[in-house]
XYZ file of C-alpha atoms in Angstrom:
234
model
C -0.770 -28.841 -1.153
C 1.399 -28.222 1.930
C 0.715 -25.475 4.455
C 3.752 -23.478 3.310
C 2.679 -23.789 -0.330
C -0.784 -22.480 0.528
C 0.773 -19.626 2.499
C 2.985 -18.680 -0.442
C 0.070 -18.771 -2.882
C -2.193 -16.731 -0.607
C 0.551 -14.165 -0.028
C 1.180 -13.802 -3.751
C -2.532 -13.375 -4.454
C -2.796 -10.693 -1.755
C 0.164 -8.780 -3.227
C -1.572 -8.749 -6.610
C -4.938 -7.862 -5.062
C -3.414 -4.950 -3.127
C -1.782 -3.529 -6.263
C -4.843 -3.894 -8.498
C -7.339 -2.501 -5.996
C -5.140 0.480 -5.099
C -4.708 1.496 -8.752
C -8.356 1.066 -9.727
C -9.497 2.671 -6.464
C -7.452 5.781 -7.210
C -9.022 5.997 -10.668
C -12.491 5.720 -9.149
C -11.793 8.786 -7.014
C -11.281 10.965 -10.102
C -14.570 12.940 -9.706
C -13.268 14.307 -6.387
C -9.519 14.402 -6.942
C -9.707 16.014 -10.398
C -12.625 18.366 -9.766
C -12.120 20.953 -7.036
C -15.739 22.140 -7.237
C -17.248 18.713 -6.624
C -18.712 19.567 -3.236
C -20.867 22.472 -4.491
C -22.036 20.951 -7.759
C -24.195 18.124 -6.451
C -23.294 14.765 -4.996
C -22.830 13.038 -8.346
C -20.730 9.909 -8.811
C -21.453 8.761 -5.244
C -21.486 5.117 -6.296
C -18.185 5.533 -8.142
C -16.480 7.127 -5.146
C -17.942 4.489 -2.817
C -16.619 1.724 -5.070
C -13.189 3.377 -4.935
C -13.403 3.380 -1.135
C -14.324 -0.309 -1.130
C -11.396 -1.117 -3.414
C -8.949 0.799 -1.243
C -10.352 -0.909 1.839
C -9.668 -4.222 0.110
C -6.116 -3.006 -0.506
C -5.698 -2.176 3.202
C -7.017 -5.566 4.288
C -4.739 -7.274 1.754
C -1.711 -5.476 3.201
C -2.676 -6.644 6.687
C -3.220 -10.181 5.402
C 0.259 -10.288 3.881
C 1.861 -9.336 7.182
C -0.173 -11.936 9.101
C 0.703 -14.723 6.672
C 4.409 -13.889 6.611
C 4.863 -13.240 10.347
C 5.360 -16.867 11.529
C 7.778 -17.550 8.678
C 9.873 -14.419 9.185
C 9.798 -14.939 12.969
C 11.768 -18.184 12.625
C 14.624 -16.195 11.116
C 14.391 -12.935 13.075
C 11.583 -12.007 15.448
C 12.499 -8.312 15.466
C 12.218 -8.085 11.698
C 8.948 -10.031 11.789
C 7.435 -7.611 14.306
C 8.786 -4.593 12.432
C 7.299 -5.835 9.175
C 3.865 -6.339 10.733
C 3.952 -2.927 12.422
C 4.867 -1.011 9.281
C 2.262 -2.859 7.195
C -0.391 -2.161 9.831
C 0.663 1.491 9.811
C 0.375 1.546 6.024
C -3.131 0.045 6.170
C -4.232 2.501 8.871
C -3.045 5.464 6.810
C -4.843 4.129 3.722
C -8.073 3.865 5.720
C -7.614 7.438 6.952
C -7.420 8.549 3.315
C -10.610 6.642 2.500
C -12.462 8.394 5.319
C -11.241 11.789 4.067
C -12.744 11.340 0.590
C -15.981 9.835 1.883
C -16.251 12.922 4.090
C -16.132 15.070 0.925
C -19.152 13.143 -0.364
C -20.949 13.830 2.915
C -20.108 17.541 2.624
C -21.542 17.584 -0.885
C -24.767 15.992 0.301
C -25.022 18.447 3.188
C -24.434 21.361 0.820
C -27.274 20.262 -1.436
C -29.666 20.062 1.552
C -28.660 23.311 3.263
C -31.113 26.245 2.708
C -28.427 28.908 2.156
C -24.985 27.277 2.318
C -21.722 29.201 2.349
C -20.112 27.803 -0.799
C -16.646 29.156 0.058
C -16.611 27.382 3.426
C -17.702 24.095 1.896
C -15.072 24.388 -0.828
C -12.338 25.131 1.704
C -13.343 22.168 3.870
C -13.482 19.796 0.894
C -10.092 20.903 -0.389
C -8.564 20.325 3.042
C -10.012 16.796 3.075
C -8.654 16.106 -0.413
C -5.261 17.450 0.689
C -5.385 15.098 3.666
C -6.019 12.186 1.300
C -3.081 13.278 -0.853
C -0.806 13.250 2.189
C -2.025 9.804 3.232
C -1.242 8.618 -0.298
C 2.334 9.747 0.344
C 2.704 8.503 3.912
C 1.045 5.100 3.406
C 2.173 3.624 0.073
C 5.550 5.404 0.274
C 6.894 6.302 3.715
C 5.411 3.321 5.567
C 5.937 0.959 2.632
C 9.656 1.745 2.335
C 10.817 0.217 5.656
C 8.549 -2.836 5.349
C 9.837 -3.526 1.834
C 13.419 -3.209 3.034
C 12.780 -5.621 5.925
C 11.115 -8.234 3.750
C 13.791 -7.842 1.078
C 16.495 -8.441 3.712
C 14.674 -11.504 5.051
C 14.152 -12.991 1.595
C 17.789 -12.337 0.687
C 19.091 -14.062 3.811
C 16.619 -16.949 3.805
C 16.789 -17.643 0.042
C 13.089 -18.549 0.021
C 12.867 -16.942 -3.425
C 15.533 -16.097 -6.027
C 17.858 -13.416 -4.756
C 17.190 -11.034 -7.654
C 13.665 -10.599 -6.280
C 15.036 -9.813 -2.822
C 17.489 -7.321 -4.332
C 14.585 -5.466 -5.959
C 13.115 -5.073 -2.491
C 16.428 -4.013 -0.965
C 16.757 -1.317 -3.641
C 13.115 -0.347 -3.925
C 12.399 0.094 -0.209
C 15.013 2.774 0.538
C 14.405 4.415 -2.857
C 10.670 4.943 -2.354
C 11.302 6.115 1.217
C 13.865 8.657 0.019
C 11.504 9.750 -2.750
C 8.711 10.352 -0.230
C 11.019 12.558 1.862
C 11.968 14.560 -1.246
C 8.283 15.017 -2.092
C 7.668 16.281 1.460
C 10.353 18.912 0.958
C 8.917 19.957 -2.415
C 11.646 18.570 -4.672
C 8.978 17.207 -7.040
C 5.371 16.016 -7.044
C 4.516 12.482 -6.036
C 2.658 11.962 -9.316
C 5.526 12.952 -11.612
C 8.234 11.410 -13.749
C 10.685 11.190 -10.835
C 8.004 9.924 -8.469
C 7.106 7.183 -10.933
C 10.730 6.218 -11.554
C 11.377 5.880 -7.813
C 8.242 3.767 -7.341
C 8.980 1.332 -10.186
C 11.488 -0.889 -8.301
C 8.993 -1.503 -5.469
C 6.225 -2.258 -7.953
C 8.528 -4.621 -9.859
C 9.564 -6.299 -6.598
C 5.988 -6.845 -5.393
C 4.664 -8.128 -8.712
C 7.690 -10.366 -9.382
C 7.473 -11.762 -5.858
C 3.715 -12.270 -6.199
C 4.001 -14.157 -9.475
C 6.837 -16.312 -8.126
C 4.924 -17.185 -4.946
C 1.788 -18.123 -6.873
C 3.636 -20.100 -9.539
C 6.492 -21.653 -7.550
C 6.004 -20.997 -3.845
C 8.900 -20.912 -1.406
C 12.017 -22.869 -2.295
C 11.634 -26.262 -0.562
C 15.258 -26.526 0.584
C 15.263 -23.025 2.080
C 11.863 -23.608 3.674
C 13.073 -26.875 5.209
C 16.157 -25.146 6.629
C 14.011 -22.350 8.058
C 11.444 -24.754 9.506
C 14.208 -26.630 11.309
C 14.885 -23.565 13.430
C 12.998 -23.280 16.735
C 9.868 -21.127 16.565
């Protein structure tokens, strides 16, 4: 297997890993996200929340891995786009990690509450709700605001380079701006992120990432396009 084929396969696997771990990780956070009184009712489900944190951390590392693997390839076509893609993916990963820390801090608050001799329940509840709100905002800024520009950049590169079928690149070109615009609308209160409109606006990006991932794992980069790109000076 050639180096470029291995890179394509690894990139596809990381796209799938990032999607799966982010979805399951969010589900694992349910005891905190869906239960506003978690912090004062005992530190139950610690292992479940910790597993969600580990899954989201895997998602963040996968996002970083994708940018590292694709950087030398994109750089041959356009160094500015390559750097921009890496920066936005690193920003996305950093925001995801910030969200992880917020929810783990809620677990710590719950443990402190259970040990305190006469805790002020209202203060603990307020602090925990602020931390959950911070996680909710990171969920908007990471997988939406930061993801939008990086998806647009990669979609443009794939469209111009023809490394994969152009319909996949078009999904990225449509999905990137759409999820970015959706995130801005959510910020201004047009609708909730977890809503019908939020889901509709996120579908093109999800379709782009999963279609690209499957293609890269099954087919890799198109040999003729890869040869043309490799002929350019690094």
